[in-house]
CSV table of C-alpha atoms and ligand atoms in Angstrom, one decimal:
chain,number,residue,atom,x,y,z
M,1,UNK,CA,0.0,-0.2,0.1
M,2,UNK,CA,1.6,3.4,-0.9
M,3,UNK,CA,1.6,6.6,1.2
M,4,UNK,CA,-1.4,8.4,-0.1
M,5,UNK,CA,-3.6,5.1,0.3
M,6,UNK,CA,-2.3,5.0,3.9
M,7,UNK,CA,-3.1,8.8,4.5
M,8,UNK,CA,-6.9,7.9,3.3
M,9,UNK,CA,-6.6,5.2,5.7
M,10,UNK,CA,-5.8,7.5,8.6
M,11,UNK,CA,-8.1,10.1,7.7
M,12,UNK,CA,-10.8,7.5,7.4
M,13,UNK,CA,-10.0,6.0,10.9
M,14,UNK,CA,-9.9,9.7,12.3
M,15,UNK,CA,-13.3,10.0,11.0
M,16,UNK,CA,-14.3,6.7,12.5
M,17,UNK,CA,-13.1,7.8,15.7
M,18,UNK,CA,-15.5,10.7,15.6
M,19,UNK,CA,-18.4,8.5,14.7
M,20,UNK,CA,-19.0,10.7,11.7
M,21,UNK,CA,-18.2,8.2,8.8
M,22,UNK,CA,-19.0,5.0,10.9
M,23,UNK,CA,-22.5,6.1,11.0
M,24,UNK,CA,-22.7,7.3,7.3
M,25,UNK,CA,-22.6,3.9,5.7
M,26,UNK,CA,-23.9,1.7,8.6
M,27,UNK,CA,-26.9,0.1,7.0
M,28,UNK,CA,-27.8,-3.4,6.2
M,29,UNK,CA,-24.6,-4.3,4.5
M,30,UNK,CA,-23.6,-7.7,3.7
M,31,UNK,CA,-20.0,-8.4,5.1
M,32,UNK,CA,-19.7,-12.0,4.5
M,33,UNK,CA,-21.9,-12.4,1.4
M,34,UNK,CA,-24.7,-13.6,3.2
M,35,UNK,CA,-28.0,-11.5,3.3
M,36,UNK,CA,-28.5,-9.6,6.4
M,37,UNK,CA,-31.6,-10.5,8.1
M,38,UNK,CA,-32.7,-10.5,11.6
M,39,UNK,CA,-29.7,-9.4,13.7
M,40,UNK,CA,-30.9,-5.7,13.5
M,41,UNK,CA,-34.6,-5.7,13.6
M,42,UNK,CA,-34.5,-2.1,14.2
M,43,UNK,CA,-33.3,-1.6,10.7
M,44,UNK,CA,-36.2,-3.7,9.3
M,45,UNK,CA,-38.4,-1.0,10.9
M,46,UNK,CA,-39.9,1.7,8.7
M,47,UNK,CA,-39.6,4.5,11.3
M,48,UNK,CA,-36.5,4.4,13.4
M,49,UNK,CA,-36.1,6.7,16.1
M,50,UNK,CA,-32.5,7.8,16.6
M,51,UNK,CA,-30.9,7.7,20.0
M,52,UNK,CA,-27.7,9.3,20.7
M,53,UNK,CA,-25.0,9.0,18.2
M,54,UNK,CA,-25.3,5.3,17.8
M,55,UNK,CA,-28.1,5.2,15.3
M,56,UNK,CA,-27.0,4.9,11.4
M,57,UNK,CA,-30.1,6.7,10.4
M,58,UNK,CA,-28.8,10.1,12.1
M,59,UNK,CA,-26.2,10.7,9.2
M,60,UNK,CA,-28.5,10.9,6.3
M,61,UNK,CA,-30.7,13.2,8.6
M,62,UNK,CA,-28.0,14.7,10.5
M,63,UNK,CA,-28.4,18.3,9.4
M,64,UNK,CA,-32.1,18.0,9.3
M,65,UNK,CA,-31.8,17.0,13.0
M,66,UNK,CA,-29.9,20.2,13.9
M,67,UNK,CA,-32.6,22.3,12.4
M,68,UNK,CA,-35.3,20.4,14.5
M,69,UNK,CA,-33.7,21.7,17.5
M,70,UNK,CA,-34.4,25.2,17.0
M,71,UNK,CA,-37.9,24.9,15.6
M,72,UNK,CA,-40.8,25.7,18.0
M,73,UNK,CA,-42.9,22.7,19.0
M,74,UNK,CA,-46.1,24.3,17.3
M,75,UNK,CA,-44.3,24.3,14.0
M,76,UNK,CA,-43.7,20.5,14.5
M,77,UNK,CA,-47.4,20.0,15.1
M,78,UNK,CA,-48.1,21.4,11.6
M,79,UNK,CA,-45.3,19.3,10.0
M,80,UNK,CA,-45.5,15.7,11.5
M,81,UNK,CA,-42.5,14.7,9.2
M,82,UNK,CA,-40.2,16.9,11.1
M,83,UNK,CA,-39.6,14.5,13.9
M,84,UNK,CA,-40.3,11.5,11.9
M,85,UNK,CA,-37.4,9.6,10.9
M,86,UNK,CA,-37.2,7.1,8.1
M,87,UNK,CA,-34.4,4.7,7.4
M,88,UNK,CA,-32.2,5.0,4.2
M,89,UNK,CA,-34.0,5.0,1.1
M,90,UNK,CA,-37.3,6.4,2.5
M,91,UNK,CA,-38.6,9.7,3.1
M,92,UNK,CA,-41.5,10.8,5.2
M,93,UNK,CA,-44.7,11.9,3.7
M,94,UNK,CA,-48.1,12.7,5.4
M,95,UNK,CA,-51.3,11.1,4.1
M,96,UNK,CA,-54.6,12.8,4.2
M,97,UNK,CA,-55.2,12.5,7.9
M,98,UNK,CA,-51.8,14.4,8.3
M,99,UNK,CA,-50.1,11.1,9.6
M,100,UNK,CA,-46.5,10.9,8.8
M,101,UNK,CA,-45.3,7.6,7.0
M,102,UNK,CA,-42.3,6.5,5.5
M,103,UNK,CA,-42.2,6.0,1.8
M,104,UNK,CA,-39.7,5.0,-0.7
M,105,UNK,CA,-37.7,7.7,-1.9
M,106,UNK,CA,-37.5,9.0,-5.7
M,107,UNK,CA,-33.9,8.2,-6.7
M,108,UNK,CA,-34.2,11.3,-8.6
M,109,UNK,CA,-34.5,13.4,-5.5
M,110,UNK,CA,-31.2,12.2,-4.3
M,111,UNK,CA,-28.5,15.1,-4.4
M,112,UNK,CA,-26.6,14.7,-7.8
M,113,UNK,CA,-23.2,13.2,-7.0
M,114,UNK,CA,-20.1,15.7,-7.2
M,115,UNK,CA,-17.7,12.9,-8.1
M,116,UNK,CA,-16.6,9.2,-8.5
M,117,UNK,CA,-16.0,9.2,-4.8
M,118,UNK,CA,-19.7,9.3,-3.9
M,119,UNK,CA,-20.3,6.4,-6.1
M,120,UNK,CA,-20.9,2.9,-4.4
M,121,UNK,CA,-20.8,-0.6,-5.8
M,122,UNK,CA,-23.6,-2.9,-4.9
M,123,UNK,CA,-23.4,-6.7,-4.4
M,124,UNK,CA,-25.0,-7.1,-8.0
M,125,UNK,CA,-21.7,-5.4,-9.2
M,126,UNK,CA,-23.7,-2.2,-10.3
M,127,UNK,CA,-22.5,1.2,-9.4
M,128,UNK,CA,-24.9,3.7,-8.1
M,129,UNK,CA,-24.3,7.4,-8.0
M,130,UNK,CA,-24.4,7.6,-4.5
M,131,UNK,CA,-25.4,5.8,-1.5
M,132,UNK,CA,-28.7,7.6,-1.5
M,133,UNK,CA,-29.3,6.4,-5.1
M,134,UNK,CA,-28.4,2.9,-3.7
M,135,UNK,CA,-31.0,2.9,-0.8
M,136,UNK,CA,-33.7,4.4,-2.9
M,137,UNK,CA,-33.3,1.7,-5.4
M,138,UNK,CA,-33.1,-1.1,-2.8
M,139,UNK,CA,-36.4,0.3,-1.4
M,140,UNK,CA,-38.2,0.0,-4.5
M,141,UNK,CA,-37.3,-3.6,-4.5
M,142,UNK,CA,-38.4,-4.0,-1.0
M,143,UNK,CA,-40.3,-7.4,-0.4
M,144,UNK,CA,-38.6,-9.2,-3.3
M,145,UNK,CA,-35.7,-11.6,-3.3
M,146,UNK,CA,-33.7,-9.6,-5.3
M,147,UNK,CA,-34.1,-6.5,-3.0
M,148,UNK,CA,-33.3,-8.8,0.2
M,149,UNK,CA,-30.1,-9.8,-1.5
M,150,UNK,CA,-29.1,-6.8,-2.6
M,151,UNK,CA,-26.6,-4.6,-0.3
M,152,UNK,CA,-23.8,-2.1,-0.6
M,153,UNK,CA,-20.6,-3.5,-1.1
M,154,UNK,CA,-18.0,-1.2,-1.3
M,155,UNK,CA,-17.4,2.5,-1.6
M,156,UNK,CA,-16.5,3.9,-5.3
M,157,UNK,CA,-17.6,2.6,-8.6
M,158,UNK,CA,-17.6,-1.0,-9.3
M,159,UNK,CA,-14.3,-2.3,-10.4
M,160,UNK,CA,-12.6,-5.7,-11.1
M,161,UNK,CA,-11.2,-6.9,-7.8
M,162,UNK,CA,-8.3,-9.4,-8.2
M,163,UNK,CA,-8.7,-12.5,-6.3
M,164,UNK,CA,-6.9,-12.6,-3.2
M,165,UNK,CA,-3.9,-15.3,-3.4
M,166,UNK,CA,-3.0,-17.0,0.0
M,167,UNK,CA,0.2,-15.4,0.3
M,168,UNK,CA,-1.5,-12.0,-0.1
M,169,UNK,CA,-4.0,-12.9,2.5
M,170,UNK,CA,-1.2,-13.6,5.3
M,171,UNK,CA,0.1,-9.8,4.2
M,172,UNK,CA,-3.2,-8.1,5.1
M,173,UNK,CA,-3.0,-8.6,9.1
M,174,UNK,CA,0.7,-7.5,9.1
M,175,UNK,CA,-0.2,-4.2,7.3
M,176,UNK,CA,-3.5,-3.6,9.1
M,177,UNK,CA,-2.1,-4.1,12.5
M,178,UNK,CA,0.9,-1.4,11.7
M,179,UNK,CA,-1.8,1.1,10.5
M,180,UNK,CA,-3.8,0.6,13.4
M,181,UNK,CA,-1.0,1.5,15.7
M,182,UNK,CA,-0.2,4.4,13.7
M,183,UNK,CA,-3.5,5.5,13.6
M,184,UNK,CA,-3.9,5.3,17.3
M,185,UNK,CA,-0.6,7.2,17.9
M,186,UNK,CA,-1.6,9.8,15.3
M,187,UNK,CA,-5.0,10.1,17.0
M,188,UNK,CA,-2.8,10.5,20.4
M,189,UNK,CA,-0.6,13.3,18.9
M,190,UNK,CA,-3.5,15.0,17.5
M,191,UNK,CA,-5.8,15.1,20.3
M,192,UNK,CA,-5.5,18.6,21.7
M,193,UNK,CA,-9.2,19.0,22.1
M,194,UNK,CA,-9.5,15.6,23.8
M,195,UNK,CA,-12.4,14.5,21.7
M,196,UNK,CA,-10.5,11.8,19.5
M,197,UNK,CA,-9.7,9.3,22.3
M,198,UNK,CA,-11.1,8.6,25.9
M,199,UNK,CA,-8.9,9.0,29.1
M,200,UNK,CA,-8.6,5.4,29.1
M,201,UNK,CA,-7.6,5.0,25.7
M,202,UNK,CA,-5.0,7.8,26.1
M,203,UNK,CA,-3.3,5.8,28.9
M,204,UNK,CA,-3.1,2.9,26.8
M,205,UNK,CA,-1.8,4.6,23.7
M,206,UNK,CA,0.6,6.8,25.8
M,207,UNK,CA,2.6,3.7,26.6
M,208,UNK,CA,2.8,2.7,22.9
M,209,UNK,CA,3.7,6.4,21.9
M,210,UNK,CA,6.5,6.8,24.5
M,211,UNK,CA,8.1,3.2,23.7
M,212,UNK,CA,11.4,4.2,22.2
M,213,UNK,CA,11.4,0.7,20.4
M,214,UNK,CA,8.3,1.6,18.6
M,215,UNK,CA,8.5,1.1,14.5
M,216,UNK,CA,7.7,4.5,13.3
M,217,UNK,CA,5.1,5.1,10.7
M,218,UNK,CA,6.5,4.4,7.2
M,219,UNK,CA,6.6,2.2,4.3
M,220,UNK,CA,8.1,-0.8,5.8
M,221,UNK,CA,8.8,-4.1,4.2
M,222,UNK,CA,6.6,-7.1,5.3
M,223,UNK,CA,9.6,-8.7,6.7
M,224,UNK,CA,10.1,-5.8,9.1
M,225,UNK,CA,6.5,-5.5,9.8
M,226,UNK,CA,6.5,-9.3,10.7
M,227,UNK,CA,9.7,-9.0,12.7
M,228,UNK,CA,8.3,-6.0,14.6
M,229,UNK,CA,5.3,-7.9,15.3
M,230,UNK,CA,7.4,-10.6,16.9
M,231,UNK,CA,9.7,-8.1,18.7
M,232,UNK,CA,7.3,-5.6,19.9
M,233,UNK,CA,4.0,-7.9,20.1
M,234,UNK,CA,2.7,-6.1,23.1
M,235,UNK,CA,2.4,-2.8,21.4
M,236,UNK,CA,-0.2,-4.3,19.0
M,237,UNK,CA,-2.7,-5.7,21.5
M,238,UNK,CA,-4.5,-2.6,22.3
M,239,UNK,CA,-4.8,-1.2,18.9
M,240,UNK,CA,-6.2,-4.5,17.8
M,241,UNK,CA,-8.8,-4.4,20.8
M,242,UNK,CA,-9.6,-0.9,19.9
M,243,UNK,CA,-10.5,-1.4,16.4
M,244,UNK,CA,-13.0,-4.0,17.5
M,245,UNK,CA,-14.4,-1.5,20.2
M,246,UNK,CA,-15.0,0.9,17.6
M,247,UNK,CA,-17.1,-1.5,15.4
M,248,UNK,CA,-18.9,-3.2,18.1
M,249,UNK,CA,-21.5,-0.6,18.6
M,250,UNK,CA,-25.1,-1.8,17.3
M,251,UNK,CA,-25.3,-3.3,19.8
M,252,UNK,CA,-22.3,-3.4,22.1
M,253,UNK,CA,-22.2,-7.2,22.5
M,254,UNK,CA,-18.7,-8.7,21.7
M,255,UNK,CA,-19.6,-9.8,18.2
M,256,UNK,CA,-19.4,-7.9,15.0
M,257,UNK,CA,-22.4,-8.3,12.5
M,258,UNK,CA,-22.2,-7.5,8.9
M,259,UNK,CA,-23.6,-4.1,9.5
M,260,UNK,CA,-21.1,-3.1,12.1
M,261,UNK,CA,-18.1,-4.4,10.1
M,262,UNK,CA,-19.1,-2.3,7.2
M,263,UNK,CA,-17.8,0.9,8.1
M,264,UNK,CA,-14.2,-0.9,8.1
M,265,UNK,CA,-14.9,-2.9,5.2
M,266,UNK,CA,-16.6,-0.7,2.5
M,267,UNK,CA,-13.8,1.9,2.0
M,268,UNK,CA,-11.2,-0.8,2.2
M,269,UNK,CA,-12.3,-3.1,-0.5
M,270,UNK,CA,-11.2,-1.1,-3.3
M,271,UNK,CA,-8.2,-0.7,-2.1
M,272,UNK,CA,-7.1,-3.8,-0.6
M,273,UNK,CA,-8.1,-6.9,-2.4
M,274,UNK,CA,-7.9,-9.5,0.2
M,275,UNK,CA,-10.4,-7.5,2.5
M,276,UNK,CA,-13.4,-9.6,2.0
M,277,UNK,CA,-11.6,-12.9,2.0
M,278,UNK,CA,-9.8,-11.7,5.1
M,279,UNK,CA,-12.9,-10.9,7.0
M,280,UNK,CA,-14.7,-14.1,5.9
M,281,UNK,CA,-12.0,-16.3,7.3
M,282,UNK,CA,-11.9,-14.5,10.5
M,283,UNK,CA,-15.5,-15.7,11.2
M,284,UNK,CA,-13.6,-19.2,11.7
M,285,UNK,CA,-16.9,-20.6,13.3
M,286,UNK,CA,-18.9,-19.4,10.3
M,287,UNK,CA,-21.6,-18.0,12.3
M,288,UNK,CA,-21.7,-14.8,10.4
M,289,UNK,CA,-20.6,-12.7,13.2
M,290,UNK,CA,-16.8,-12.0,14.1
M,291,UNK,CA,-16.5,-12.4,17.9
M,292,UNK,CA,-13.6,-10.9,19.9
M,293,UNK,CA,-11.8,-13.8,20.1
M,294,UNK,CA,-12.2,-14.6,16.3
M,295,UNK,CA,-11.1,-11.0,15.6
M,296,UNK,CA,-8.0,-11.2,17.8
M,297,UNK,CA,-6.9,-14.6,16.5
M,298,UNK,CA,-7.0,-13.2,12.9
M,299,UNK,CA,-4.7,-10.3,13.8
M,300,UNK,CA,-2.2,-12.6,15.6
M,301,UNK,CA,-3.1,-11.9,19.2
M,302,UNK,CA,-2.7,-15.0,21.3
M,303,UNK,CA,-5.8,-16.3,23.2
M,304,UNK,CA,-4.3,-15.4,26.7
M,305,UNK,CA,-4.0,-11.7,25.5
M,306,UNK,CA,-7.5,-11.5,24.5
M,307,UNK,CA,-9.2,-9.2,27.2
M,308,UNK,CA,-12.6,-7.6,26.8
M,309,UNK,CA,-11.5,-4.8,29.2
M,310,UNK,CA,-9.4,-3.6,26.8
M,311,UNK,CA,-12.3,-2.7,24.5
M,312,UNK,CA,-12.5,0.5,25.7
T,1,LIG,C1,-17.7,-5.8,-12.0
T,1,LIG,O1,-17.8,-4.4,-12.9
T,1,LIG,C2,-16.5,-3.9,-13.2
T,1,LIG,C3,-16.7,-2.8,-14.0
T,1,LIG,O2,-17.7,-2.8,-14.6
T,1,LIG,C4,-15.9,-5.2,-14.1
T,1,LIG,O3,-14.6,-4.8,-14.4
T,1,LIG,C5,-15.7,-6.2,-13.1
T,1,LIG,O4,-15.0,-7.4,-14.0
T,1,LIG,C6,-17.0,-6.6,-12.6
T,1,LIG,N1,-16.7,-7.8,-11.7
T,1,LIG,C7,-17.4,-9.1,-11.5
T,1,LIG,C8,-17.1,-9.8,-10.4
T,1,LIG,O5,-18.2,-9.4,-12.4
T,2,LIG,CA1,-22.1,-5.9,18.0
T,3,LIG,CA1,-17.9,-16.4,14.3
């Protein structure tokens, strides 16, 4: 992976830490090529009330929400749709009785995409102008088998993704662990406002940051990365746990669903052709969820070092 790509990755993770990007693409997405079904019943509802920053629906309605706060209550009464949230792909309309309801969004009402970077590739290998266009289309297929199977696969236009070879698959965790560590150190260095990391997280990262033996960020050979992992194994334990905690949010239960993994997986696939295969094999018991133990293991963390108290 070259430097610009790594920069993108760091920026992405910075966003992730701020929960912004994490939420923006968290919606019924397949991670392991199986249809997402029951694990998030809230997503199956037409009307979803946001709670805290955790609700994926919020990003699309984010700016809208801020507007709500300054609007007087009597205005809300006139427009029942103001406080009525619909899942992605749907918009609120009122019927004759002025009752709000969610209906499929007309794709032509989606904001025009300003560039290719807004395009998304779905599991049918079709490119959509934006995730809004995709979800509007998916909504129009609601109730059909085709619609049920259709998911957002990755960010960017569809492209040919090379098959991931066995040897390449083994390189993936080497690089990802190194990035995770560097991302955490970067967050630590930039955390002047104290909002990128919690105090507990900072204490952990401080130890890594201050360790003189730490491999500095850079384009390292796979051999060096492997050597460093062996030599400075302890520095990698927390970053691997931290990333799990960033993703395990809906709900926080020690398991990553397809949807929860999406914020990490979707932007990564176009850059890293082993992404899909890597996360597939991470789910070693094939129950479609990646447990903390499975996650740690596929990043080379030893069983005895898996510690749910590190997911902070
Ligand atoms: C998906 O579409 C891209 C671009 O149209 C094409 O190059 C690629 O081969 C397709 N992939 C599959 C798996 O069909
Ligand atoms: Ca979870
Ligand atoms: Ca599993």
